[in-house]
Short mmCIF file of C-alpha atoms in Angstrom, two decimals:
data_model
loop_
_atom_site.label_atom_id
_atom_site.label_comp_id
_atom_site.label_asym_id
_atom_site.label_seq_id
_atom_site.Cartn_x
_atom_site.Cartn_y
_atom_site.Cartn_z
CA MET A 1 -13.68 -50.52 -18.90
CA ASP A 2 -16.25 -49.87 -16.26
CA ARG A 3 -17.12 -46.18 -16.16
CA LYS A 4 -16.85 -44.61 -12.72
CA LYS A 5 -19.93 -42.82 -11.45
CA ILE A 6 -19.49 -39.19 -10.38
CA LEU A 7 -22.15 -37.09 -8.65
CA ILE A 8 -21.73 -33.31 -8.94
CA ILE A 9 -23.50 -31.24 -6.32
CA ASP A 10 -23.41 -27.59 -7.35
CA ASP A 11 -26.11 -24.94 -7.45
CA GLU A 12 -24.53 -23.55 -10.63
CA SER A 13 -26.24 -26.04 -12.90
CA ALA A 14 -24.54 -24.65 -16.03
CA PHE A 15 -21.17 -25.32 -14.44
CA ALA A 16 -22.21 -28.82 -13.39
CA GLU A 17 -23.43 -29.59 -16.91
CA MET A 18 -20.11 -28.48 -18.41
CA VAL A 19 -18.19 -30.67 -16.00
CA LYS A 20 -20.46 -33.56 -16.90
CA LEU A 21 -19.91 -33.01 -20.65
CA ASN A 22 -16.14 -32.97 -20.24
CA LEU A 23 -15.91 -35.93 -17.91
CA GLU A 24 -18.22 -38.06 -20.03
CA GLU A 25 -16.36 -37.04 -23.19
CA SER A 26 -13.28 -38.73 -21.73
CA GLY A 27 -15.23 -41.99 -21.87
CA ARG A 28 -14.20 -42.92 -18.35
CA PHE A 29 -17.02 -41.46 -16.28
CA LEU A 30 -20.77 -41.50 -15.93
CA VAL A 31 -21.90 -38.25 -14.41
CA GLN A 32 -25.05 -37.05 -12.68
CA CYS A 33 -25.71 -33.45 -11.64
CA GLU A 34 -27.63 -32.31 -8.57
CA SER A 35 -28.25 -28.57 -8.33
CA ASN A 36 -30.24 -28.70 -5.10
CA PRO A 37 -27.87 -29.47 -2.21
CA HIS A 38 -30.85 -30.41 0.01
CA ASP A 39 -31.55 -33.33 -2.34
CA ALA A 40 -27.90 -34.39 -2.39
CA VAL A 41 -28.31 -37.39 -0.06
CA GLN A 42 -31.39 -38.62 -1.94
CA SER A 43 -29.58 -38.32 -5.29
CA ALA A 44 -26.56 -40.13 -3.92
CA LEU A 45 -28.69 -42.95 -2.53
CA SER A 46 -30.35 -43.54 -5.89
CA PHE A 47 -27.26 -43.01 -8.09
CA PHE A 48 -24.73 -44.50 -5.69
CA PRO A 49 -21.65 -42.69 -7.08
CA ASP A 50 -18.00 -43.75 -6.77
CA LEU A 51 -17.05 -40.16 -6.02
CA ILE A 52 -18.76 -36.87 -5.23
CA LEU A 53 -17.73 -33.41 -6.48
CA LEU A 54 -19.15 -30.91 -4.01
CA ASP A 55 -19.40 -27.14 -4.24
CA VAL A 56 -18.37 -25.40 -1.01
CA ILE A 57 -20.56 -22.33 -1.03
CA MET A 58 -24.19 -22.78 -1.99
CA PRO A 59 -27.32 -20.88 -1.00
CA ASP A 60 -28.53 -21.70 2.54
CA ILE A 61 -26.32 -24.76 3.00
CA GLU A 62 -22.56 -25.11 2.78
CA GLY A 63 -20.49 -27.98 1.44
CA PRO A 64 -19.25 -29.13 4.86
CA ASP A 65 -22.87 -29.42 6.10
CA VAL A 66 -23.65 -31.62 3.11
CA VAL A 67 -20.62 -33.76 4.00
CA ALA A 68 -21.99 -34.16 7.54
CA LYS A 69 -25.24 -35.48 6.07
CA PHE A 70 -23.34 -38.04 3.99
CA ARG A 71 -21.38 -39.14 7.04
CA ASP A 72 -24.67 -39.79 8.86
CA GLU A 73 -25.75 -42.16 6.10
CA PRO A 74 -24.00 -45.56 6.44
CA LEU A 75 -24.35 -46.36 2.72
CA LEU A 76 -22.69 -43.09 1.68
CA ARG A 77 -20.20 -42.65 4.49
CA ASN A 78 -17.18 -43.99 2.60
CA ILE A 79 -17.68 -42.32 -0.75
CA PRO A 80 -14.71 -40.00 -1.46
CA ILE A 81 -15.55 -36.32 -1.75
CA ILE A 82 -13.70 -33.58 -3.61
CA PHE A 83 -14.56 -29.97 -2.79
CA LEU A 84 -14.82 -27.45 -5.59
CA THR A 85 -14.32 -23.88 -4.50
CA ALA A 86 -14.24 -20.50 -6.16
CA THR A 87 -13.16 -18.63 -3.06
CA ILE A 88 -9.65 -19.99 -2.67
CA ARG A 89 -6.77 -19.51 -5.07
CA LYS A 90 -5.10 -22.42 -6.73
CA ASP A 91 -1.71 -21.72 -5.11
CA GLU A 92 -3.26 -21.61 -1.66
CA ILE A 93 -4.62 -25.10 -2.25
CA LEU A 94 -1.31 -26.31 -3.67
CA ASP A 95 0.48 -24.84 -0.65
CA GLY A 96 -1.68 -27.11 1.48
CA GLY A 97 -0.73 -30.09 -0.69
CA GLY A 98 -4.20 -30.06 -2.25
CA LEU A 99 -5.81 -30.72 1.11
CA ILE A 100 -7.65 -28.38 3.45
CA GLY A 101 -8.69 -29.88 6.76
CA GLY A 102 -8.06 -33.35 5.35
CA HIS A 103 -10.35 -32.84 2.34
CA VAL A 104 -9.26 -32.64 -1.27
CA PHE A 105 -9.95 -29.19 -2.67
CA ILE A 106 -9.95 -27.99 -6.26
CA ALA A 107 -10.00 -24.29 -7.13
CA LYS A 108 -12.48 -23.18 -9.75
CA PRO A 109 -11.71 -22.76 -12.53
CA CYS A 110 -9.26 -25.59 -13.17
CA SER A 111 -8.53 -27.47 -16.36
CA VAL A 112 -10.32 -30.70 -17.20
CA ASN A 113 -7.01 -32.57 -16.95
CA GLU A 114 -6.42 -31.26 -13.44
CA LEU A 115 -9.92 -32.27 -12.46
CA ILE A 116 -9.57 -35.77 -13.89
CA SER A 117 -6.25 -36.37 -12.16
CA ALA A 118 -7.72 -35.20 -8.85
CA ILE A 119 -10.63 -37.61 -9.34
CA ASN A 120 -8.28 -40.48 -10.24
CA SER A 121 -6.20 -39.83 -7.13
CA GLN A 122 -9.28 -40.45 -4.99
CA LEU A 123 -10.67 -43.52 -6.73
CA MET B 1 7.48 27.44 32.64
CA ASP B 2 10.82 27.42 34.33
CA PHE B 3 11.44 30.93 35.70
CA HIS B 4 14.95 29.97 36.74
CA ARG B 5 16.02 29.10 33.23
CA THR B 6 17.89 31.75 31.30
CA LEU B 7 15.73 32.89 28.39
CA HIS B 8 17.33 33.86 25.11
CA VAL B 9 15.83 37.01 23.63
CA LEU B 10 16.59 38.61 20.30
CA ILE B 11 15.73 42.29 20.11
CA VAL B 12 15.07 43.43 16.54
CA GLU B 13 15.02 47.21 16.80
CA ASN B 14 16.32 50.01 14.59
CA SER B 15 16.38 52.73 17.24
CA GLU B 16 19.59 52.68 19.20
CA VAL B 17 17.90 54.39 22.15
CA ASP B 18 15.22 51.71 22.32
CA ARG B 19 17.81 48.93 21.98
CA THR B 20 19.82 50.27 24.89
CA MET B 21 16.72 50.76 27.00
CA LEU B 22 15.41 47.23 26.34
CA MET B 23 18.78 45.67 27.11
CA GLY B 24 18.78 47.58 30.36
CA MET B 25 15.30 46.43 31.30
CA LEU B 26 16.17 42.78 30.63
CA SER B 27 19.39 42.90 32.63
CA HIS B 28 17.48 44.19 35.64
CA GLY B 29 17.27 40.66 36.96
CA ALA B 30 14.27 41.02 39.28
CA TYR B 31 11.90 38.93 37.14
CA GLY B 32 14.16 36.28 35.64
CA THR B 33 17.47 35.91 33.84
CA PHE B 34 17.78 36.90 30.23
CA GLU B 35 20.48 36.64 27.66
CA ALA B 36 19.69 39.24 25.04
CA ASP B 37 21.22 40.32 21.75
CA THR B 38 20.20 43.09 19.45
CA VAL B 39 20.09 43.56 15.69
CA SER B 40 18.71 46.44 13.67
CA THR B 41 17.71 44.72 10.41
CA LEU B 42 15.59 41.76 9.43
CA LYS B 43 18.52 40.37 7.46
CA ASP B 44 20.72 40.33 10.56
CA ALA B 45 17.86 38.85 12.58
CA PHE B 46 17.54 35.93 10.12
CA ALA B 47 21.29 35.37 10.22
CA TYR B 48 21.26 35.41 14.02
CA LEU B 49 18.28 33.05 14.27
CA SER B 50 19.86 30.55 11.89
CA GLN B 51 22.91 30.36 14.13
CA ASN B 52 21.47 30.65 17.65
CA HIS B 53 18.73 29.22 19.78
CA VAL B 54 16.25 31.97 20.64
CA ASP B 55 13.21 31.60 22.92
CA VAL B 56 11.48 34.79 21.91
CA VAL B 57 11.95 37.65 19.45
CA LEU B 58 11.02 41.19 20.44
CA LEU B 59 10.22 42.62 17.05
CA ASP B 60 9.95 46.24 16.03
CA LEU B 61 7.85 46.27 12.86
CA ASN B 62 9.78 49.17 11.38
CA VAL B 63 13.38 48.12 10.98
CA ASP B 64 15.99 49.42 8.54
CA ASP B 65 15.26 46.94 5.77
CA CYS B 66 11.53 46.28 6.20
CA GLY B 67 8.41 47.98 7.49
CA GLY B 68 4.91 47.31 8.82
CA ILE B 69 3.15 43.98 9.10
CA THR B 70 5.33 42.56 6.31
CA THR B 71 8.18 42.43 8.82
CA LEU B 72 6.15 40.04 10.95
CA GLU B 73 5.03 37.97 7.95
CA LYS B 74 8.60 37.50 6.77
CA MET B 75 9.81 36.58 10.25
CA ASN B 76 6.96 34.15 10.76
CA SER B 77 7.31 32.35 7.47
CA ARG B 78 11.08 32.03 7.83
CA PHE B 79 11.06 30.97 11.52
CA PRO B 80 7.60 29.56 12.25
CA ASP B 81 8.65 27.95 15.54
CA VAL B 82 9.93 31.02 17.37
CA ALA B 83 7.72 33.12 19.70
CA ILE B 84 7.30 36.76 18.68
CA VAL B 85 6.32 39.81 20.70
CA VAL B 86 5.71 42.81 18.45
CA ASN B 87 7.00 46.09 19.85
CA THR B 88 5.08 48.95 18.19
CA GLY B 89 5.07 52.72 18.48
CA SER B 90 2.68 54.76 20.59
CA PHE B 91 -1.04 54.70 19.74
CA GLN B 92 -0.60 51.68 17.48
CA ASP B 93 -2.90 49.24 19.26
CA ASP B 94 -4.63 48.48 15.96
CA LEU B 95 -1.36 47.39 14.42
CA GLY B 96 -0.46 45.38 17.53
CA LEU B 97 -3.77 43.51 17.50
CA LYS B 98 -3.46 42.86 13.79
CA ALA B 99 0.02 41.44 14.44
CA VAL B 100 -1.46 39.03 17.02
CA THR B 101 -4.06 37.78 14.53
CA MET B 102 -1.28 37.28 12.00
CA GLY B 103 0.97 35.08 14.08
CA ALA B 104 2.60 37.20 16.79
CA GLN B 105 2.00 35.86 20.30
CA ASP B 106 1.67 39.28 21.97
CA TYR B 107 2.32 42.97 21.39
CA LEU B 108 3.66 45.88 23.43
CA ILE B 109 3.24 49.60 22.92
CA LYS B 110 6.55 51.40 23.26
CA GLY B 111 6.65 53.65 26.31
CA SER B 112 3.68 52.04 27.97
CA TYR B 113 5.42 49.20 29.82
CA LYS B 114 8.04 48.77 32.50
CA ASN B 115 10.29 45.85 33.42
CA TYR B 116 7.56 43.64 34.80
CA GLY B 117 5.19 44.24 31.86
CA LEU B 118 7.96 43.42 29.35
CA VAL B 119 9.05 40.23 31.08
CA LYS B 120 5.49 39.03 31.59
CA SER B 121 4.78 39.53 27.90
CA LEU B 122 7.88 37.58 26.91
CA TYR B 123 7.00 34.64 29.16
CA TYR B 124 3.42 34.73 27.96
CA ALA B 125 4.50 34.71 24.31
CA ILE B 126 6.80 31.72 24.83
CA GLU B 127 4.07 29.71 26.57
CA ARG B 128 1.46 30.67 23.98
CA LYS B 129 3.80 29.67 21.13
CA ARG B 130 4.49 26.32 22.80
CA ALA B 131 0.75 25.66 23.13
CA GLU B 132 0.17 26.68 19.50
CA LEU B 133 2.88 24.32 18.27
CA GLU B 134 1.49 21.48 20.36
CA LEU B 135 -1.96 22.13 18.96
CA GLN B 136 -0.60 22.17 15.41
CA GLN B 137 1.19 18.88 15.99
CA ALA B 138 -1.93 17.34 17.54
CA LEU B 139 -3.97 18.43 14.53
CA LYS B 140 -1.40 16.99 12.15
CA ASN B 141 -1.39 13.67 14.04
CA LEU B 142 -5.17 13.62 13.99
CA GLN B 143 -5.28 14.22 10.25
CA GLU B 144 -2.71 11.48 9.66
CA THR B 145 -4.61 9.03 11.83
CA GLN B 146 -7.84 9.91 10.08
CA GLY B 147 -6.22 9.40 6.67
CA HIS B 148 -4.88 6.04 7.83
CA LEU B 149 -8.28 4.94 9.16
CA ILE B 150 -9.99 5.90 5.92
CA ARG B 151 -7.42 3.92 3.97
CA VAL B 152 -7.81 0.86 6.21
CA GLU B 153 -11.59 1.10 5.92
CA LYS B 154 -11.32 1.35 2.14
CA MET B 155 -9.09 -1.73 2.07
CA ASN B 156 -11.55 -3.67 4.21
CA ILE B 157 -14.43 -2.77 1.94
CA VAL B 158 -12.46 -3.71 -1.14
CA GLY B 159 -11.50 -6.95 0.59
CA SER B 160 -15.04 -8.01 1.31
CA ILE B 161 -16.26 -6.97 -2.12
CA ALA B 162 -13.37 -8.85 -3.70
CA THR B 163 -14.18 -12.12 -1.99
CA GLY B 164 -17.83 -11.80 -2.95
CA ILE B 165 -17.06 -10.95 -6.54
CA ALA B 166 -14.49 -13.70 -6.79
CA HIS B 167 -17.06 -16.33 -5.99
CA GLU B 168 -19.77 -14.91 -8.20
CA VAL B 169 -17.50 -14.42 -11.20
CA LYS B 170 -15.36 -17.53 -10.93
CA ASN B 171 -18.33 -19.84 -11.23
CA PRO B 172 -19.45 -18.51 -14.61
CA LEU B 173 -15.80 -18.36 -15.71
CA ALA B 174 -15.37 -22.00 -14.79
CA THR B 175 -18.51 -22.82 -16.78
CA ILE B 176 -17.20 -20.98 -19.84
CA LEU B 177 -13.79 -22.64 -19.56
CA TYR B 178 -15.24 -26.12 -19.35
CA GLY B 179 -17.52 -25.24 -22.27
CA ILE B 180 -14.48 -24.27 -24.31
CA GLU B 181 -12.56 -27.38 -23.27
CA TYR B 182 -15.49 -29.55 -24.26
CA LEU B 183 -15.81 -27.93 -27.67
CA ASP B 184 -12.06 -28.26 -28.12
CA THR B 185 -12.20 -32.04 -27.68
CA ALA B 186 -15.66 -32.76 -29.10
CA LEU B 187 -15.70 -30.62 -32.25
CA LYS B 188 -15.00 -32.99 -35.14
CA GLU B 189 -14.86 -30.35 -37.86
CA ARG B 190 -11.83 -28.14 -37.28
CA ASN B 191 -10.31 -25.29 -39.23
CA ASP B 192 -8.14 -22.23 -38.47
CA LYS B 193 -11.13 -20.03 -37.69
CA ILE B 194 -12.60 -22.45 -35.19
CA ASP B 195 -9.18 -22.91 -33.56
CA LEU B 196 -8.69 -19.14 -33.38
CA THR B 197 -12.15 -18.68 -31.87
CA LEU B 198 -11.56 -21.29 -29.19
CA ARG B 199 -8.10 -19.93 -28.41
CA SER B 200 -9.37 -16.34 -28.14
CA MET B 201 -12.21 -17.42 -25.87
CA ARG B 202 -9.83 -19.37 -23.66
CA ASP B 203 -7.34 -16.46 -23.45
CA ALA B 204 -10.10 -13.99 -22.60
CA THR B 205 -11.42 -16.25 -19.87
CA HIS B 206 -7.96 -16.69 -18.39
CA LYS B 207 -7.45 -12.93 -18.46
CA ALA B 208 -10.72 -12.37 -16.61
CA ASN B 209 -9.72 -15.07 -14.14
CA ASN B 210 -6.38 -13.36 -13.53
CA ILE B 211 -8.14 -10.12 -12.64
CA ILE B 212 -10.22 -12.01 -10.09
CA LYS B 213 -7.06 -13.65 -8.81
CA ASP B 214 -5.53 -10.19 -8.33
CA LEU B 215 -8.59 -9.12 -6.38
CA LEU B 216 -8.32 -12.14 -4.12
CA ASP B 217 -4.58 -11.52 -3.71
CA PHE B 218 -5.37 -8.01 -2.68
CA ALA B 219 -8.00 -9.10 -0.22
CA SER B 220 -6.09 -11.99 1.24
CA GLN B 221 -4.01 -11.46 4.32
CA SER B 222 -2.81 -15.00 4.00
CA GLU B 223 0.24 -16.19 5.85
CA LEU B 224 3.70 -15.61 4.45
CA PHE B 225 6.06 -18.51 3.80
CA VAL B 226 9.21 -16.77 4.92
CA THR B 227 12.70 -18.03 4.10
CA GLU B 228 16.09 -16.33 3.76
CA HIS B 229 17.04 -15.00 0.35
CA GLN B 230 19.50 -12.77 -1.39
CA ILE B 231 17.28 -10.03 -2.84
CA GLU B 232 19.32 -9.93 -6.06
CA ASP B 233 18.40 -13.58 -6.74
CA VAL B 234 14.72 -12.81 -6.27
CA VAL B 235 14.96 -9.79 -8.59
CA ASP B 236 16.80 -11.86 -11.21
CA HIS B 237 14.13 -14.53 -11.12
CA ALA B 238 11.40 -11.92 -11.50
CA LEU B 239 13.34 -10.44 -14.43
CA ASN B 240 13.31 -13.85 -16.11
CA LEU B 241 9.54 -13.81 -15.83
CA THR B 242 9.33 -10.36 -17.45
CA HIS B 243 12.09 -10.98 -20.01
CA HIS B 244 9.62 -11.40 -22.85
CA GLN B 245 7.86 -8.07 -22.19
CA CYS B 246 11.22 -6.29 -21.94
CA GLU B 247 12.33 -7.66 -25.30
CA LYS B 248 9.00 -6.90 -26.92
CA SER B 249 9.07 -3.29 -25.70
CA GLY B 250 12.75 -2.79 -26.51
CA ILE B 251 13.67 -2.03 -22.91
CA ARG B 252 17.23 -2.48 -21.71
CA ILE B 253 17.89 -3.58 -18.13
CA VAL B 254 21.00 -2.32 -16.36
CA LYS B 255 21.87 -4.02 -13.07
CA GLU B 256 23.95 -2.26 -10.46
CA TYR B 257 23.91 -4.76 -7.64
CA SER B 258 25.81 -4.16 -4.43
CA ARG B 259 28.09 -6.98 -3.37
CA ASP B 260 27.39 -6.68 0.33
CA THR B 261 23.62 -6.81 0.84
CA SER B 262 22.55 -9.11 3.66
CA ARG B 263 20.16 -11.97 3.13
CA ILE B 264 16.60 -11.05 4.08
CA LYS B 265 13.66 -13.05 5.35
CA ILE B 266 10.89 -12.91 2.78
CA ASP B 267 8.15 -14.89 1.10
CA LYS B 268 10.00 -15.35 -2.20
CA ASN B 269 6.89 -15.78 -4.36
CA ARG B 270 5.17 -12.72 -2.96
CA ILE B 271 8.19 -10.47 -3.30
CA GLU B 272 8.74 -11.77 -6.81
CA GLN B 273 5.17 -10.71 -7.52
CA VAL B 274 6.00 -7.21 -6.24
CA VAL B 275 9.13 -7.00 -8.41
CA VAL B 276 7.28 -8.26 -11.49
CA ASP B 277 4.62 -5.64 -10.93
CA VAL B 278 7.13 -2.83 -10.47
CA VAL B 279 9.08 -3.92 -13.57
CA LEU B 280 5.94 -4.19 -15.71
CA ASN B 281 4.83 -0.73 -14.57
CA ALA B 282 8.23 0.64 -15.52
CA ILE B 283 8.15 -1.05 -18.93
CA LEU B 284 4.70 0.35 -19.66
CA SER B 285 5.82 3.89 -18.78
CA MET B 286 8.78 3.85 -21.19
CA HIS B 287 9.15 4.21 -24.94
CA ARG B 288 11.32 1.89 -27.02
CA ASP B 289 15.00 2.00 -26.09
CA GLY B 290 14.08 2.90 -22.53
CA VAL B 291 16.45 1.88 -19.76
CA LEU B 292 15.47 0.32 -16.45
CA ARG B 293 18.30 0.63 -13.96
CA ILE B 294 18.06 -1.73 -10.99
CA SER B 295 20.38 -1.14 -8.07
CA THR B 296 20.69 -2.59 -4.58
CA GLN B 297 22.32 -1.17 -1.48
CA MET B 298 22.67 -1.80 2.19
CA LYS B 299 22.28 1.07 4.65
CA LYS B 300 20.83 2.41 7.91
CA PHE B 301 17.25 3.45 7.31
CA GLN B 302 16.40 7.15 7.38
CA LEU B 303 12.93 8.58 6.93
CA THR B 304 14.28 10.63 4.04
CA ASP B 305 15.01 7.39 2.17
CA LEU B 306 11.34 7.46 1.29
CA HIS B 307 11.07 11.18 0.72
CA GLN B 308 7.41 12.02 0.14
CA MET B 309 6.98 8.61 -1.30
CA CYS B 310 4.79 6.86 1.14
CA ASP B 311 2.98 7.35 4.39
CA ASP B 312 3.89 3.99 5.93
CA ARG B 313 7.38 5.13 6.85
CA ASP B 314 7.11 4.39 10.56
CA VAL B 315 6.90 0.66 9.74
CA ILE B 316 10.71 0.62 9.87
CA PRO B 317 12.48 2.40 12.75
CA GLU B 318 15.08 4.98 11.81
CA GLY B 319 18.61 3.61 11.98
CA ALA B 320 17.58 -0.01 11.32
CA ASP B 321 19.68 -1.96 8.82
CA VAL B 322 17.83 -2.16 5.53
CA VAL B 323 18.34 -3.54 2.05
CA ILE B 324 17.12 -1.09 -0.58
CA VAL B 325 16.27 -1.98 -4.17
CA ASP B 326 15.72 0.88 -6.63
CA PHE B 327 14.08 0.56 -10.03
CA ASP B 328 14.86 3.75 -11.96
CA ASP B 329 13.12 4.03 -15.31
CA SER B 330 13.59 6.52 -18.10
CA GLY B 331 9.88 6.97 -18.69
CA ALA B 332 7.58 9.94 -18.36
CA GLY B 333 7.53 9.97 -14.55
CA ILE B 334 4.46 10.25 -12.35
CA ARG B 335 2.16 13.25 -12.65
CA GLU B 336 2.06 15.28 -9.43
CA GLU B 337 -1.72 15.02 -9.21
CA ASP B 338 -1.53 11.21 -9.45
CA MET B 339 1.10 10.94 -6.71
CA PRO B 340 -1.32 10.76 -3.73
CA HIS B 341 -3.36 8.02 -5.40
CA ILE B 342 -0.83 5.62 -6.89
CA PHE B 343 -1.31 3.05 -4.13
CA ASP B 344 -5.10 3.38 -4.01
CA PRO B 345 -6.97 0.25 -5.09
CA PHE B 346 -8.48 0.62 -8.57
CA PHE B 347 -6.42 3.71 -9.37
CA THR B 348 -4.84 3.36 -12.80
CA THR B 349 -3.63 5.64 -15.56
CA ARG B 350 -3.94 2.79 -18.01
CA ARG B 351 -7.64 1.98 -17.76
CA ALA B 352 -8.02 2.29 -21.54
CA ARG B 353 -5.28 -0.30 -22.03
CA GLY B 354 -6.86 -2.77 -19.67
CA GLY B 355 -5.29 -1.70 -16.37
CA VAL B 356 -7.37 -2.61 -13.34
CA GLY B 357 -5.39 -0.56 -10.83
CA LEU B 358 -4.62 -3.28 -8.32
CA GLY B 359 -0.96 -4.04 -8.98
CA LEU B 360 0.62 -1.39 -6.79
CA SER B 361 -1.94 -1.63 -4.01
CA ILE B 362 -1.32 -5.39 -3.89
CA ALA B 363 2.43 -4.73 -3.93
CA ARG B 364 2.04 -2.32 -1.02
CA THR B 365 -0.04 -4.82 0.96
CA ILE B 366 2.54 -7.53 0.35
CA MET B 367 5.40 -5.23 1.41
CA LEU B 368 3.56 -4.12 4.56
CA ASN B 369 2.90 -7.76 5.41
CA HIS B 370 6.71 -8.13 5.35
CA LYS B 371 7.11 -5.02 7.55
CA ALA B 372 8.81 -3.63 4.46
CA LEU B 373 8.12 -0.53 2.39
CA ILE B 374 7.48 0.47 -1.17
CA GLY B 375 7.69 4.06 -2.40
CA LEU B 376 7.52 5.87 -5.71
CA SER B 377 9.04 9.17 -6.67
CA ASN B 378 10.10 11.14 -9.70
CA LEU B 379 13.78 11.37 -10.50
CA PRO B 380 15.29 14.85 -10.94
CA GLU B 381 16.70 13.82 -14.32
CA GLY B 382 13.28 12.50 -15.47
CA GLY B 383 11.67 9.10 -15.11
CA ALA B 384 10.38 7.48 -11.95
CA ARG B 385 11.93 5.48 -9.14
CA ALA B 386 10.23 2.60 -7.40
CA ARG B 387 12.03 1.82 -4.17
CA LEU B 388 11.67 -1.30 -2.06
CA VAL B 389 13.02 -1.17 1.50
CA PHE B 390 13.45 -4.41 3.46
CA PRO B 391 14.44 -4.56 7.11
CA VAL B 392 17.36 -6.95 7.52
CA SER B 393 16.22 -8.47 10.79
CA GLY B 394 12.55 -8.44 9.84
CA GLY B 395 10.32 -10.78 7.90
CA GLY B 396 6.58 -10.52 8.54
#
């Protein structure tokens, strides 16, 4: 089976590495981590992921601003994005049906299974 | 001051001559209308004042059953709202002035005043007492407002710290959790010790995460999802959630539900959270074989329903229909010195056993968001009562 490519953009590189380990362990994903959100577009253009996991709050740039940059780039515009956030509780996200402002949100920390099913729902 | 109103005067005087003379002066009529009565002992004065409205007391300090400044002190502490003019003997200005510093509104020296002087002093004393009471009330209101502002400010600070901490701590927690999950799937060599280690690490991480979740709960003013419920159903569901802890601690639950409580508009999950918290607090305060008695009732709200239990009482107007839920435990009760702090964020008596001190302050925030109240008090027969008061028409 073709492994899906996931790009994780998160300034917490330890967290990103752990996500990568878990996702790759499942044998279904190929994962690349980008800890500098300013390089996110460049990384995406070279890796060309099937899906992006994006941290919401990062130093000097926020997740939604990174999304705007992707939307400006025709080659990246249609790649699905899942937000990862530590500031919202899981039940608040569930109350919104997993969506906030039309975007899929996942509350940190969530289990690997929850993460994988969220990814599958967007692919 | 209404000079046409009849003023009620009580003359406390042990000399019959003086009593007769004072009655005569007040019935003169030239400077206002008075209705006066006389008594000769402090005991009779107290009895009279408990039965009758009196505008001002004309008080001789030396009566049959009491003497000196003590007479004034007793009168003042028993009837703090009534105006007092002290009527002292000749050459006793010192005593008169002392009386004024100790709570009398004015003093007169026997033999040195006539009708006009007496009446003027009585009017003056009544006005001065009224101003004093207003000032006292204003001060009390000011102190209450100040206390409220400090509390709100504290909550805001905790709120902003909480959100900051939540983000900073959840990221490393997420990292640790994913690390554990990875090891759990990737470790080929397994034995009991490795399993125990992974399980302990996962439990500890979840526990830390729950504390952060509590903090966020506390900080969040998020919208309520209000629907109509029977409070007894919500309590029962919360009891299911705490069933295990009850069994483990050997606590017996006794339900005394009323059959006629109205349905109330609440966010079921939030109120369940409040009930769980209250029940867990009760369980932790009791020894084995403790009893937690849960009762419900429907009534018209009175401020005394939350006697000394909380300072949010004006959230519900007096006389409004309310549903009350009481949780009476048979534990050690609440120490008097802890009473003012039980709803303060981070106040806990169980720090050593892992308490963070957020449960009750979160419960209070949730209740206030519902325009409902929570109060705690000690029961006369021992143990503590947690009381939840919900307005029937309300719902945040």
